[in-house]
PDB file of C-alpha atoms in Angstrom:
ATOM      1  CA  ILE A   1      15.453 -12.170 -32.897  1.00  0.00           C
ATOM      2  CA  GLY A   2      15.507  -8.642 -31.551  1.00  0.00           C
ATOM      3  CA  GLY A   3      14.932  -6.915 -34.887  1.00  0.00           C
ATOM      4  CA  PRO A   4      11.890  -5.076 -36.343  1.00  0.00           C
ATOM      5  CA  GLU A   5      10.576  -8.102 -38.209  1.00  0.00           C
ATOM      6  CA  ALA A   6      10.649 -10.303 -35.081  1.00  0.00           C
ATOM      7  CA  LEU A   7       8.882  -7.507 -33.229  1.00  0.00           C
ATOM      8  CA  ARG A   8       6.076  -7.503 -35.778  1.00  0.00           C
ATOM      9  CA  GLN A   9       5.748 -11.285 -35.623  1.00  0.00           C
ATOM     10  CA  PHE A  10       5.397 -11.313 -31.853  1.00  0.00           C
ATOM     11  CA  ALA A  11       2.919  -8.441 -32.014  1.00  0.00           C
ATOM     12  CA  ARG A  12       0.610 -10.675 -34.056  1.00  0.00           C
ATOM     13  CA  TRP A  13       0.447 -13.110 -31.171  1.00  0.00           C
ATOM     14  CA  ALA A  14      -0.227 -10.442 -28.546  1.00  0.00           C
ATOM     15  CA  PRO A  15      -4.075 -10.670 -28.650  1.00  0.00           C
ATOM     16  CA  ASP A  16      -4.007 -14.445 -27.976  1.00  0.00           C
ATOM     17  CA  PRO A  17      -5.456 -14.797 -24.435  1.00  0.00           C
ATOM     18  CA  ARG A  18      -3.953 -18.206 -23.666  1.00  0.00           C
ATOM     19  CA  GLY A  19      -1.737 -18.096 -20.617  1.00  0.00           C
ATOM     20  CA  SER A  20       1.019 -20.129 -22.276  1.00  0.00           C
ATOM     21  CA  VAL A  21       1.207 -17.664 -25.162  1.00  0.00           C
ATOM     22  CA  GLN A  22       1.273 -14.630 -22.893  1.00  0.00           C
ATOM     23  CA  HIS A  23       3.968 -16.222 -20.754  1.00  0.00           C
ATOM     24  CA  ALA A  24       6.088 -16.882 -23.849  1.00  0.00           C
ATOM     25  CA  LEU A  25       5.681 -13.282 -25.019  1.00  0.00           C
ATOM     26  CA  VAL A  26       6.964 -12.016 -21.683  1.00  0.00           C
ATOM     27  CA  GLN A  27       9.883 -14.461 -21.698  1.00  0.00           C
ATOM     28  CA  VAL A  28      11.286 -13.123 -25.000  1.00  0.00           C
ATOM     29  CA  TRP A  29      10.942  -9.492 -23.864  1.00  0.00           C
ATOM     30  CA  ARG A  30      14.589  -9.566 -22.731  1.00  0.00           C
ATOM     31  CA  TYR A  31      15.818  -9.915 -26.313  1.00  0.00           C
ATOM     32  CA  PHE A  32      14.369  -6.568 -27.426  1.00  0.00           C
ATOM     33  CA  ASP A  33      14.610  -2.939 -26.462  1.00  0.00           C
ATOM     34  CA  PRO A  34      12.454  -2.794 -23.305  1.00  0.00           C
ATOM     35  CA  GLY A  35      10.424   0.230 -24.394  1.00  0.00           C
ATOM     36  CA  ASP A  36       9.943  -0.819 -28.008  1.00  0.00           C
ATOM     37  CA  TYR A  37       8.723  -4.273 -27.048  1.00  0.00           C
ATOM     38  CA  ALA A  38       6.397  -2.968 -24.354  1.00  0.00           C
ATOM     39  CA  HIS A  39       4.710  -0.565 -26.793  1.00  0.00           C
ATOM     40  CA  ALA A  40       4.597  -2.859 -29.818  1.00  0.00           C
ATOM     41  CA  VAL A  41       3.743  -6.218 -28.219  1.00  0.00           C
ATOM     42  CA  LEU A  42       2.606  -6.001 -24.610  1.00  0.00           C
ATOM     43  CA  ARG A  43       0.786  -2.685 -24.540  1.00  0.00           C
ATOM     44  CA  ASP A  44      -2.639  -4.101 -25.446  1.00  0.00           C
ATOM     45  CA  ALA A  45      -1.939  -7.759 -24.644  1.00  0.00           C
ATOM     46  CA  PRO A  46      -4.332  -9.385 -22.145  1.00  0.00           C
ATOM     47  CA  LEU A  47      -1.316 -10.861 -20.314  1.00  0.00           C
ATOM     48  CA  ASP A  48      -2.002 -13.943 -18.202  1.00  0.00           C
ATOM     49  CA  GLY A  49      -5.348 -12.817 -16.837  1.00  0.00           C
ATOM     50  CA  GLY A  50      -3.832  -9.406 -16.311  1.00  0.00           C
ATOM     51  CA  SER A  51      -0.821 -10.783 -14.419  1.00  0.00           C
ATOM     52  CA  ILE A  52       2.847 -10.557 -15.319  1.00  0.00           C
ATOM     53  CA  LYS A  53       6.092 -11.827 -13.800  1.00  0.00           C
ATOM     54  CA  VAL A  54       9.070  -9.500 -14.262  1.00  0.00           C
ATOM     55  CA  GLU A  55      12.642 -10.660 -13.747  1.00  0.00           C
ATOM     56  CA  LEU A  56      14.718  -7.694 -14.986  1.00  0.00           C
ATOM     57  CA  PHE A  57      15.136  -4.149 -13.657  1.00  0.00           C
ATOM     58  CA  GLU A  58      14.797  -2.521 -17.059  1.00  0.00           C
ATOM     59  CA  HIS A  59      11.301  -3.931 -17.525  1.00  0.00           C
ATOM     60  CA  ILE A  60       9.853  -2.374 -14.371  1.00  0.00           C
ATOM     61  CA  PRO A  61       9.446   1.241 -15.683  1.00  0.00           C
ATOM     62  CA  GLN A  62       7.753  -0.110 -18.811  1.00  0.00           C
ATOM     63  CA  LEU A  63       4.965  -1.802 -16.847  1.00  0.00           C
ATOM     64  CA  HIS A  64       3.016   1.462 -16.799  1.00  0.00           C
ATOM     65  CA  THR A  65       2.586   1.006 -20.571  1.00  0.00           C
ATOM     66  CA  LEU A  66       0.571  -2.205 -20.210  1.00  0.00           C
ATOM     67  CA  GLN A  67      -3.127  -1.396 -20.516  1.00  0.00           C
ATOM     68  CA  HIS A  68      -4.467  -4.625 -19.015  1.00  0.00           C
ATOM     69  CA  LEU A  69      -2.025  -5.026 -16.132  1.00  0.00           C
ATOM     70  CA  ARG A  70      -3.670  -5.722 -12.789  1.00  0.00           C
ATOM     71  CA  ASP A  71      -1.055  -7.788 -10.944  1.00  0.00           C
ATOM     72  CA  ALA A  72       2.751  -7.391 -11.182  1.00  0.00           C
ATOM     73  CA  ASN A  73       5.115  -9.911  -9.616  1.00  0.00           C
ATOM     74  CA  LEU A  74       8.716  -8.647  -9.322  1.00  0.00           C
ATOM     75  CA  HIS A  75      10.808 -11.827  -9.174  1.00  0.00           C
ATOM     76  CA  LEU A  76      14.325 -10.385  -9.223  1.00  0.00           C
ATOM     77  CA  TYR A  77      16.502 -13.258  -8.044  1.00  0.00           C
ATOM     78  CA  GLU A  78      18.039 -13.708 -11.494  1.00  0.00           C
ATOM     79  CA  ILE A  79      19.828 -10.366 -11.406  1.00  0.00           C
ATOM     80  CA  GLY A  80      21.671 -11.189  -8.183  1.00  0.00           C
ATOM     81  CA  LYS A  81      21.818  -9.032  -5.065  1.00  0.00           C
ATOM     82  CA  VAL A  82      20.594  -5.448  -5.212  1.00  0.00           C
ATOM     83  CA  ASP A  83      22.094  -2.475  -3.378  1.00  0.00           C
ATOM     84  CA  ASP A  84      18.836  -0.586  -2.845  1.00  0.00           C
ATOM     85  CA  LEU A  85      15.111  -0.748  -3.504  1.00  0.00           C
ATOM     86  CA  SER A  86      14.779   2.614  -5.244  1.00  0.00           C
ATOM     87  CA  PHE A  87      13.562   0.837  -8.372  1.00  0.00           C
ATOM     88  CA  LEU A  88      10.219   0.393  -6.608  1.00  0.00           C
ATOM     89  CA  ARG A  89       9.498   4.064  -7.224  1.00  0.00           C
ATOM     90  CA  ASP A  90       9.039   3.108 -10.895  1.00  0.00           C
ATOM     91  CA  ALA A  91       6.880   0.076 -10.139  1.00  0.00           C
ATOM     92  CA  PRO A  92       3.144   0.199 -10.910  1.00  0.00           C
ATOM     93  CA  ALA A  93       0.556   0.485  -8.139  1.00  0.00           C
ATOM     94  CA  SER A  94      -0.593  -3.037  -8.978  1.00  0.00           C
ATOM     95  CA  THR A  95       2.660  -4.609  -7.757  1.00  0.00           C
ATOM     96  CA  THR A  96       1.621  -7.330  -5.325  1.00  0.00           C
ATOM     97  CA  ARG A  97       4.795  -9.365  -4.860  1.00  0.00           C
ATOM     98  CA  LEU A  98       8.493  -8.582  -4.461  1.00  0.00           C
ATOM     99  CA  GLN A  99      11.303 -11.131  -4.267  1.00  0.00           C
ATOM    100  CA  ALA A 100      14.825  -9.742  -4.273  1.00  0.00           C
ATOM    101  CA  GLN A 101      18.114 -10.503  -2.552  1.00  0.00           C
ATOM    102  CA  ILE A 102      19.708  -7.481  -0.924  1.00  0.00           C
ATOM    103  CA  ARG A 103      23.336  -6.601  -0.259  1.00  0.00           C
ATOM    104  CA  GLY A 104      24.344  -4.868   2.953  1.00  0.00           C
ATOM    105  CA  SER A 105      22.167  -2.326   4.741  1.00  0.00           C
ATOM    106  CA  VAL A 106      19.182  -1.355   2.628  1.00  0.00           C
ATOM    107  CA  ASP A 107      16.536   1.310   3.162  1.00  0.00           C
ATOM    108  CA  LEU A 108      13.139  -0.403   2.894  1.00  0.00           C
ATOM    109  CA  SER A 109      11.094   2.814   2.785  1.00  0.00           C
ATOM    110  CA  PRO A 110      10.573   2.503  -1.026  1.00  0.00           C
ATOM    111  CA  LEU A 111       8.217  -0.391  -0.224  1.00  0.00           C
ATOM    112  CA  ALA A 112       5.667   2.256   0.750  1.00  0.00           C
ATOM    113  CA  HIS A 113       5.363   3.230  -2.941  1.00  0.00           C
ATOM    114  CA  CYS A 114       3.684  -0.099  -3.697  1.00  0.00           C
ATOM    115  CA  LEU A 115       0.425   0.071  -1.776  1.00  0.00           C
ATOM    116  CA  ALA A 116      -0.880  -3.246  -3.169  1.00  0.00           C
ATOM    117  CA  LEU A 117       2.088  -5.303  -1.964  1.00  0.00           C
ATOM    118  CA  GLU A 118       0.980  -8.580  -0.403  1.00  0.00           C
ATOM    119  CA  THR A 119       4.253 -10.456  -0.136  1.00  0.00           C
ATOM    120  CA  VAL A 120       7.738  -9.087   0.460  1.00  0.00           C
ATOM    121  CA  ILE A 121      10.707 -11.491   0.532  1.00  0.00           C
ATOM    122  CA  VAL A 122      14.095  -9.778   0.845  1.00  0.00           C
ATOM    123  CA  PRO A 123      16.733 -12.205   2.164  1.00  0.00           C
ATOM    124  CA  SER A 124      20.385 -11.217   2.021  1.00  0.00           C
ATOM    125  CA  GLY A 125      21.752 -14.777   1.895  1.00  0.00           C
ATOM    126  CA  SER A 126      21.820 -17.214  -0.963  1.00  0.00           C
ATOM    127  CA  GLN A 127      19.233 -19.525   0.583  1.00  0.00           C
ATOM    128  CA  ARG A 128      15.878 -19.417  -1.178  1.00  0.00           C
ATOM    129  CA  ARG A 129      12.773 -20.617   0.596  1.00  0.00           C
ATOM    130  CA  ILE A 130      10.181 -20.246  -2.130  1.00  0.00           C
ATOM    131  CA  GLY A 131       8.986 -23.677  -3.160  1.00  0.00           C
ATOM    132  CA  ASP A 132       9.826 -25.174   0.202  1.00  0.00           C
ATOM    133  CA  THR A 133       6.634 -26.897   1.369  1.00  0.00           C
ATOM    134  CA  ARG A 134       7.182 -26.212   5.041  1.00  0.00           C
ATOM    135  CA  PHE A 135       7.791 -22.522   4.445  1.00  0.00           C
ATOM    136  CA  SER A 136       4.875 -22.129   2.041  1.00  0.00           C
ATOM    137  CA  THR A 137       2.522 -23.754   4.526  1.00  0.00           C
ATOM    138  CA  ARG A 138       3.603 -21.907   7.665  1.00  0.00           C
ATOM    139  CA  ALA A 139       4.181 -18.533   6.051  1.00  0.00           C
ATOM    140  CA  ARG A 140       1.081 -18.727   3.854  1.00  0.00           C
ATOM    141  CA  VAL A 141       2.715 -16.787   1.036  1.00  0.00           C
ATOM    142  CA  SER A 142       0.337 -16.061  -1.828  1.00  0.00           C
ATOM    143  CA  PRO A 143       0.804 -14.206  -5.140  1.00  0.00           C
ATOM    144  CA  TYR A 144      -2.870 -13.554  -5.672  1.00  0.00           C
ATOM    145  CA  PRO A 145      -4.497 -10.135  -5.153  1.00  0.00           C
ATOM    146  CA  THR A 146      -7.649 -11.785  -3.824  1.00  0.00           C
ATOM    147  CA  SER A 147      -5.835 -12.960  -0.690  1.00  0.00           C
ATOM    148  CA  ARG A 148      -7.504 -12.150   2.621  1.00  0.00           C
ATOM    149  CA  TRP A 149      -4.177 -11.513   4.299  1.00  0.00           C
ATOM    150  CA  ARG A 150      -0.848 -10.016   3.445  1.00  0.00           C
ATOM    151  CA  SER A 151       2.480 -11.363   4.584  1.00  0.00           C
ATOM    152  CA  GLY A 152       6.024 -10.109   4.722  1.00  0.00           C
ATOM    153  CA  LEU A 153       9.225 -12.059   5.337  1.00  0.00           C
ATOM    154  CA  ILE A 154      12.500 -10.400   6.338  1.00  0.00           C
ATOM    155  CA  GLU A 155      15.432 -12.767   6.735  1.00  0.00           C
ATOM    156  CA  ASN A 156      19.112 -12.094   7.385  1.00  0.00           C
ATOM    157  CA  ALA A 157      18.632  -8.491   6.324  1.00  0.00           C
ATOM    158  CA  PRO A 158      21.058  -6.113   8.088  1.00  0.00           C
ATOM    159  CA  LEU A 159      18.539  -3.378   8.877  1.00  0.00           C
ATOM    160  CA  THR A 160      20.425  -0.674  10.726  1.00  0.00           C
ATOM    161  CA  GLY A 161      17.225   0.666  12.271  1.00  0.00           C
ATOM    162  CA  GLY A 162      15.741  -2.684  13.221  1.00  0.00           C
ATOM    163  CA  LEU A 163      12.010  -3.025  12.522  1.00  0.00           C
ATOM    164  CA  ALA A 164      11.716   0.759  12.268  1.00  0.00           C
ATOM    165  CA  ALA A 165      13.077   0.303   8.735  1.00  0.00           C
ATOM    166  CA  VAL A 166       9.880  -1.471   7.680  1.00  0.00           C
ATOM    167  CA  ALA A 167       7.502   0.880   9.472  1.00  0.00           C
ATOM    168  CA  PRO A 168       6.159   2.334   6.173  1.00  0.00           C
ATOM    169  CA  VAL A 169       4.617  -1.013   5.191  1.00  0.00           C
ATOM    170  CA  LEU A 170       3.522  -2.424   8.543  1.00  0.00           C
ATOM    171  CA  ASP A 171      -0.024  -1.100   8.113  1.00  0.00           C
ATOM    172  CA  GLN A 172      -0.310  -3.224   4.964  1.00  0.00           C
ATOM    173  CA  LEU A 173       0.566  -6.507   6.678  1.00  0.00           C
ATOM    174  CA  THR A 174      -1.408  -9.011   8.683  1.00  0.00           C
ATOM    175  CA  ASP A 175       1.393 -11.610   8.840  1.00  0.00           C
ATOM    176  CA  LEU A 176       5.026 -10.725   9.630  1.00  0.00           C
ATOM    177  CA  PHE A 177       8.022 -13.079   9.677  1.00  0.00           C
ATOM    178  CA  VAL A 178      11.356 -11.808  11.002  1.00  0.00           C
ATOM    179  CA  TRP A 179      14.129 -14.403  10.946  1.00  0.00           C
ATOM    180  CA  SER A 180      17.786 -14.189  12.004  1.00  0.00           C
ATOM    181  CA  MET A 181      17.790 -10.453  12.552  1.00  0.00           C
ATOM    182  CA  PRO A 182      20.404  -9.428  15.178  1.00  0.00           C
ATOM    183  CA  THR A 183      19.537  -5.734  14.765  1.00  0.00           C
ATOM    184  CA  VAL A 184      15.922  -6.302  15.812  1.00  0.00           C
ATOM    185  CA  THR A 185      16.061  -5.641  19.543  1.00  0.00           C
ATOM    186  CA  SER A 186      12.728  -3.891  20.074  1.00  0.00           C
ATOM    187  CA  LEU A 187       9.116  -4.406  19.028  1.00  0.00           C
ATOM    188  CA  ASP A 188       8.017  -0.838  19.813  1.00  0.00           C
ATOM    189  CA  VAL A 189       7.321  -0.057  16.159  1.00  0.00           C
ATOM    190  CA  LEU A 190       4.736  -2.867  16.037  1.00  0.00           C
ATOM    191  CA  ALA A 191       2.497  -1.257  18.677  1.00  0.00           C
ATOM    192  CA  GLY A 192      -0.827  -0.264  17.197  1.00  0.00           C
ATOM    193  CA  THR A 193      -0.511  -2.420  14.083  1.00  0.00           C
ATOM    194  CA  ALA A 194      -3.195  -4.851  12.890  1.00  0.00           C
ATOM    195  CA  LEU A 195      -0.879  -7.846  12.726  1.00  0.00           C
ATOM    196  CA  GLU A 196      -2.663 -11.160  13.206  1.00  0.00           C
ATOM    197  CA  TYR A 197       0.317 -13.513  12.936  1.00  0.00           C
ATOM    198  CA  LEU A 198       3.857 -12.826  14.144  1.00  0.00           C
ATOM    199  CA  ASN A 199       6.734 -15.245  13.614  1.00  0.00           C
ATOM    200  CA  LEU A 200      10.089 -14.257  15.152  1.00  0.00           C
ATOM    201  CA  TYR A 201      13.214 -16.388  14.896  1.00  0.00           C
ATOM    202  CA  ASP A 202      16.633 -15.650  16.372  1.00  0.00           C
ATOM    203  CA  CYS A 203      16.006 -12.013  17.316  1.00  0.00           C
ATOM    204  CA  GLN A 204      17.557 -10.252  20.310  1.00  0.00           C
ATOM    205  CA  ILE A 205      14.254  -9.283  21.969  1.00  0.00           C
ATOM    206  CA  ILE A 206      13.511  -9.626  25.658  1.00  0.00           C
ATOM    207  CA  ASP A 207      10.809  -7.037  26.310  1.00  0.00           C
ATOM    208  CA  LEU A 208       7.395  -8.121  24.962  1.00  0.00           C
ATOM    209  CA  GLU A 209       5.563  -5.140  26.488  1.00  0.00           C
ATOM    210  CA  PRO A 210       4.611  -3.580  23.080  1.00  0.00           C
ATOM    211  CA  TRP A 211       2.637  -6.723  22.286  1.00  0.00           C
ATOM    212  CA  GLY A 212      -0.101  -5.497  24.588  1.00  0.00           C
ATOM    213  CA  ALA A 213      -0.777  -2.790  21.970  1.00  0.00           C
ATOM    214  CA  MET A 214      -1.329  -5.339  19.186  1.00  0.00           C
ATOM    215  CA  PRO A 215      -4.905  -6.447  19.950  1.00  0.00           C
ATOM    216  CA  SER A 216      -5.381  -8.286  16.641  1.00  0.00           C
ATOM    217  CA  LEU A 217      -2.648 -10.830  17.276  1.00  0.00           C
ATOM    218  CA  ALA A 218      -4.084 -14.350  17.143  1.00  0.00           C
ATOM    219  CA  HIS A 219      -1.037 -16.507  16.372  1.00  0.00           C
ATOM    220  CA  VAL A 220       2.516 -16.097  17.683  1.00  0.00           C
ATOM    221  CA  THR A 221       5.584 -18.220  16.998  1.00  0.00           C
ATOM    222  CA  LEU A 222       8.897 -17.598  18.770  1.00  0.00           C
ATOM    223  CA  ARG A 223      12.087 -19.560  18.104  1.00  0.00           C
ATOM    224  CA  GLN A 224      15.576 -19.322  19.583  1.00  0.00           C
ATOM    225  CA  PHE A 225      14.896 -16.415  21.899  1.00  0.00           C
ATOM    226  CA  PRO A 226      16.739 -15.274  24.997  1.00  0.00           C
ATOM    227  CA  SER A 227      14.955 -15.234  28.347  1.00  0.00           C
ATOM    228  CA  LEU A 228      11.579 -13.498  28.130  1.00  0.00           C
ATOM    229  CA  THR A 229       8.420 -12.832  30.125  1.00  0.00           C
ATOM    230  CA  LEU A 230       5.125 -13.905  28.596  1.00  0.00           C
ATOM    231  CA  GLY A 231       2.957 -11.596  30.707  1.00  0.00           C
ATOM    232  CA  PRO A 232       2.146  -9.136  27.893  1.00  0.00           C
ATOM    233  CA  LEU A 233       0.805 -11.973  25.761  1.00  0.00           C
ATOM    234  CA  ALA A 234      -1.854 -12.680  28.368  1.00  0.00           C
ATOM    235  CA  LEU A 235      -3.339  -9.257  27.567  1.00  0.00           C
ATOM    236  CA  LEU A 236      -4.031 -10.134  23.932  1.00  0.00           C
ATOM    237  CA  PRO A 237      -7.810 -10.704  23.600  1.00  0.00           C
ATOM    238  CA  HIS A 238      -7.616 -12.755  20.381  1.00  0.00           C
ATOM    239  CA  LEU A 239      -4.493 -14.836  20.961  1.00  0.00           C
ATOM    240  CA  ARG A 240      -5.323 -18.454  20.108  1.00  0.00           C
ATOM    241  CA  ASP A 241      -1.978 -20.149  19.387  1.00  0.00           C
ATOM    242  CA  LEU A 242       1.471 -19.703  20.905  1.00  0.00           C
ATOM    243  CA  THR A 243       4.423 -21.812  19.725  1.00  0.00           C
ATOM    244  CA  LEU A 244       7.779 -21.679  21.539  1.00  0.00           C
ATOM    245  CA  THR A 245      10.665 -23.505  19.894  1.00  0.00           C
ATOM    246  CA  ASP A 246      14.329 -23.942  20.892  1.00  0.00           C
ATOM    247  CA  MET A 247      14.159 -21.281  23.595  1.00  0.00           C
ATOM    248  CA  ASP A 248      17.488 -20.497  25.272  1.00  0.00           C
ATOM    249  CA  GLU A 249      16.102 -20.516  28.816  1.00  0.00           C
ATOM    250  CA  PRO A 250      13.222 -22.266  30.599  1.00  0.00           C
ATOM    251  CA  VAL A 251       9.946 -20.415  30.044  1.00  0.00           C
ATOM    252  CA  ASP A 252       7.543 -19.494  32.820  1.00  0.00           C
ATOM    253  CA  LEU A 253       4.011 -20.184  31.553  1.00  0.00           C
ATOM    254  CA  TYR A 254       2.280 -19.012  34.707  1.00  0.00           C
ATOM    255  CA  PRO A 255       1.440 -15.513  33.341  1.00  0.00           C
ATOM    256  CA  LEU A 256      -0.717 -17.173  30.698  1.00  0.00           C
ATOM    257  CA  ALA A 257      -3.077 -18.356  33.414  1.00  0.00           C
ATOM    258  CA  GLN A 258      -4.594 -14.883  33.266  1.00  0.00           C
ATOM    259  CA  VAL A 259      -6.159 -15.438  29.844  1.00  0.00           C
ATOM    260  CA  ASP A 260      -9.956 -15.668  29.811  1.00  0.00           C
ATOM    261  CA  HIS A 261     -10.239 -17.705  26.618  1.00  0.00           C
ATOM    262  CA  ARG A 262      -8.866 -20.955  25.259  1.00  0.00           C
ATOM    263  CA  LEU A 263      -5.217 -20.703  24.314  1.00  0.00           C
ATOM    264  CA  ARG A 264      -3.154 -23.469  22.743  1.00  0.00           C
ATOM    265  CA  VAL A 265       0.522 -23.459  23.771  1.00  0.00           C
ATOM    266  CA  GLU A 266       2.987 -25.679  21.928  1.00  0.00           C
ATOM    267  CA  LEU A 267       6.518 -26.231  23.224  1.00  0.00           C
ATOM    268  CA  GLU A 268       9.210 -27.701  20.976  1.00  0.00           C
ATOM    269  CA  ASN A 269      12.633 -28.341  22.523  1.00  0.00           C
ATOM    270  CA  THR A 270      11.726 -25.815  25.207  1.00  0.00           C
ATOM    271  CA  ARG A 271      11.712 -26.354  28.972  1.00  0.00           C
ATOM    272  CA  PRO A 272       8.764 -24.885  30.910  1.00  0.00           C
ATOM    273  CA  TRP A 273       8.928 -23.757  34.491  1.00  0.00           C
ATOM    274  CA  VAL A 274       5.236 -24.585  34.757  1.00  0.00           C
ATOM    275  CA  ILE A 275       4.173 -27.914  33.295  1.00  0.00           C
ATOM    276  CA  ARG A 276       0.411 -27.589  33.745  1.00  0.00           C
ATOM    277  CA  VAL A 277      -1.428 -24.300  33.654  1.00  0.00           C
ATOM    278  CA  ARG A 278      -5.107 -24.065  34.441  1.00  0.00           C
ATOM    279  CA  SER A 279      -6.762 -20.669  34.315  1.00  0.00           C
ATOM    280  CA  SER A 280      -8.722 -19.456  37.319  1.00  0.00           C
ATOM    281  CA  LYS A 281     -11.129 -17.813  34.896  1.00  0.00           C
ATOM    282  CA  SER A 282     -13.607 -19.332  32.477  1.00  0.00           C
ATOM    283  CA  GLY A 283     -11.003 -20.232  29.874  1.00  0.00           C
ATOM    284  CA  ASP A 284      -7.972 -22.437  30.092  1.00  0.00           C
ATOM    285  CA  VAL A 285      -4.508 -22.875  28.696  1.00  0.00           C
ATOM    286  CA  GLU A 286      -3.581 -26.089  26.940  1.00  0.00           C
ATOM    287  CA  GLN A 287       0.044 -27.126  26.640  1.00  0.00           C
ATOM    288  CA  SER A 288       0.976 -29.685  23.972  1.00  0.00           C
ATOM    289  CA  SER A 289       4.044 -31.239  22.363  1.00  0.00           C
ATOM    290  CA  ALA A 290       6.294 -30.497  25.339  1.00  0.00           C
ATOM    291  CA  LYS A 291       9.481 -31.823  23.767  1.00  0.00           C
ATOM    292  CA  GLY A 292      12.793 -31.442  25.554  1.00  0.00           C
ATOM    293  CA  GLU A 293      13.599 -31.681  29.251  1.00  0.00           C
TER     294      GLU A 293
END
C-alpha cells in the first residue's frame, strides 16, 4: 500500500457513492502522499454526501482539491496538542467543525478564516466530552451545516486576553460555553452579540452589566461563580430560563421581580436570599429545584 498500483486501485472505487466506501477511502489517505492521493482518488469522489472527516494536519491544505466537498470536519485529537491554530488559514470555507486540543496560550483569531464554523471545541486538558450524553444534550453540539444554531465550547484554555481572544468568531455563534477559564474576568466583549444561550462555569466574573446589551439571550446557565448581582439579567427581554448551580455565595433573586414575562429560575446547590419572587408586573418568576440550604 502507498505505491502507484495501490493508488490506481483505490481510484477505481472513488465514484462509488456509498458512505462506507467513501469513509474507507478517506481512512487510507494517510498511507499515501497527501497531494497525490487527493488528486488521484478524492478529487472527483462524491465523499459521504459531500462531507469529510480529517484527522491529520497534512490533509487540510489538500481539501481545496476536492470538487464535491461541502462540509469539512477537522477532528484533530489524534495528533495530540497543537501549539497554534494557524493551520486554519489553509482550511476550506466549508469547514463546519473543529476539535483540537491546545497547548499553552493560543491565539484564536485564525478561527475567523472559517466563516462556516458551527462548532469549536478546543480544550487544553486530556478530558474529552464528545460522546458524553449529558454534554451533547446540554451543549447541543451538531456537525451538520443545516443546523439552526451554532455553538462554541472553550474549556481550560489559557486565553491571555480572556474572551477578547474569541471576538473574531462571536458574531457566528448563538450558543457559547466557557468552562474553567480563570482568565475570563469580563463579559464586555459579548455586548452587542446575538448570543441566545450562554453557559459559564468557574469563571471569575462579578459584573454582569454587559448582559444588558445582549438582547437575544434566552437561556443562561451559571455554575460555581463568586458573588454576583442579577439586576442586568432582568433587562433581557427574551430571557426564559436561568440556572444557577453551586454558587459560592447566596444569590439575591429580588432583582428578577422586575421582569415583565415568565421566567423560569432553577437553583441547584445554591442558597437564595429570596425564596419566593412574584413580579409586580404582568409576568412572574418561577423558582424550581431549590436544592441546598
